[in-house]
Tab-separated table of C-alpha atoms in Angstrom:
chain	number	residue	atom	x	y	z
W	240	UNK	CA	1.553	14.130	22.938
W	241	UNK	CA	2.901	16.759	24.895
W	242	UNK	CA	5.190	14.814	27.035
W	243	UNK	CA	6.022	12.370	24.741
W	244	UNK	CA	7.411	15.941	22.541
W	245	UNK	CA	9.255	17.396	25.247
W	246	UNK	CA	10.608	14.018	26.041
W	247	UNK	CA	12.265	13.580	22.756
W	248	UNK	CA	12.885	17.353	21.634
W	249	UNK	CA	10.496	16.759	18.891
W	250	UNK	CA	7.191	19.148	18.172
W	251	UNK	CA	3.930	17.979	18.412
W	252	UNK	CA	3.365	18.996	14.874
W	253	UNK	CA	5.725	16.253	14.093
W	254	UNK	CA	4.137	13.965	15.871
W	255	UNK	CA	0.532	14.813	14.454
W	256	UNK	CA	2.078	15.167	10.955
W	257	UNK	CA	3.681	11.075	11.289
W	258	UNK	CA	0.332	9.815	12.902
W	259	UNK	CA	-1.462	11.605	10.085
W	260	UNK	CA	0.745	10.177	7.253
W	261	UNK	CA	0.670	6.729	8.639
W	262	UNK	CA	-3.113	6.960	9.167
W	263	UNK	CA	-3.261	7.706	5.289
W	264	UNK	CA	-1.100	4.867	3.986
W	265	UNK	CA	-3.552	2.449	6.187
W	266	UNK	CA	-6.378	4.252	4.441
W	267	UNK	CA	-4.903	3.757	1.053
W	268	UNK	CA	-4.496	-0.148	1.527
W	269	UNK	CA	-7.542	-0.435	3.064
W	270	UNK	CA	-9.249	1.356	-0.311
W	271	UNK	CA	-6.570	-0.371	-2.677
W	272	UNK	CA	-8.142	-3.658	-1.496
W	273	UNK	CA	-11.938	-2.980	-1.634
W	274	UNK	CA	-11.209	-1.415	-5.304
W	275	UNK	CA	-9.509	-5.083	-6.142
W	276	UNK	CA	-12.119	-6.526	-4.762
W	277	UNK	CA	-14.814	-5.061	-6.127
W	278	UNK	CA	-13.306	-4.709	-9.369
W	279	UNK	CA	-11.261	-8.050	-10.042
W	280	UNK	CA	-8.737	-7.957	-12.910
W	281	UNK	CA	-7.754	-10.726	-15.787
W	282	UNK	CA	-5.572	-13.255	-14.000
W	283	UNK	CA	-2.715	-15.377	-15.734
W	284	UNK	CA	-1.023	-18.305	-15.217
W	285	UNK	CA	2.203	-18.540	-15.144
W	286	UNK	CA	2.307	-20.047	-18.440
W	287	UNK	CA	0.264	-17.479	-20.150
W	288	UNK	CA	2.512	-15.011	-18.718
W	289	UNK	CA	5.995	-16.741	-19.784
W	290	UNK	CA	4.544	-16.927	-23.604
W	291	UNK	CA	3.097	-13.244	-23.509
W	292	UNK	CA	6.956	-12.358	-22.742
W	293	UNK	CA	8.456	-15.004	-24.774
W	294	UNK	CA	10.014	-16.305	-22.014
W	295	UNK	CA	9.434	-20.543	-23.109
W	296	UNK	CA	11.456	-22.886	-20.980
């Protein structure tokens, strides 16, 4: 990480900081997914949607 910051005249704190942050939002997905899994939701169909919004053809 060193090189790669003197390379581009960044820090390596900015570097740790943008692994760190895109570590996270993998993390979050990865969590998001299991919770949706685990705990499945009511599904619609489209139909059921379009007449809950009063949206009839």
């Amino acid at each position: 990480m060193t090189a790669l910051a003197a390379k581009t005249g960044r820090t390596k704190t900015f570097y740790a900081k943008e692994a760190i942050l895109e570590h996270l939002d993998d993390m979050e997905d990865k969590y998001l997914a299991i919770n949706r899994l685990e705990n499945p939701g009511k599904r619609w169909t489209l139909d059921e949607m379009e007449q809950d919004l009063d949206l009839e053809r």
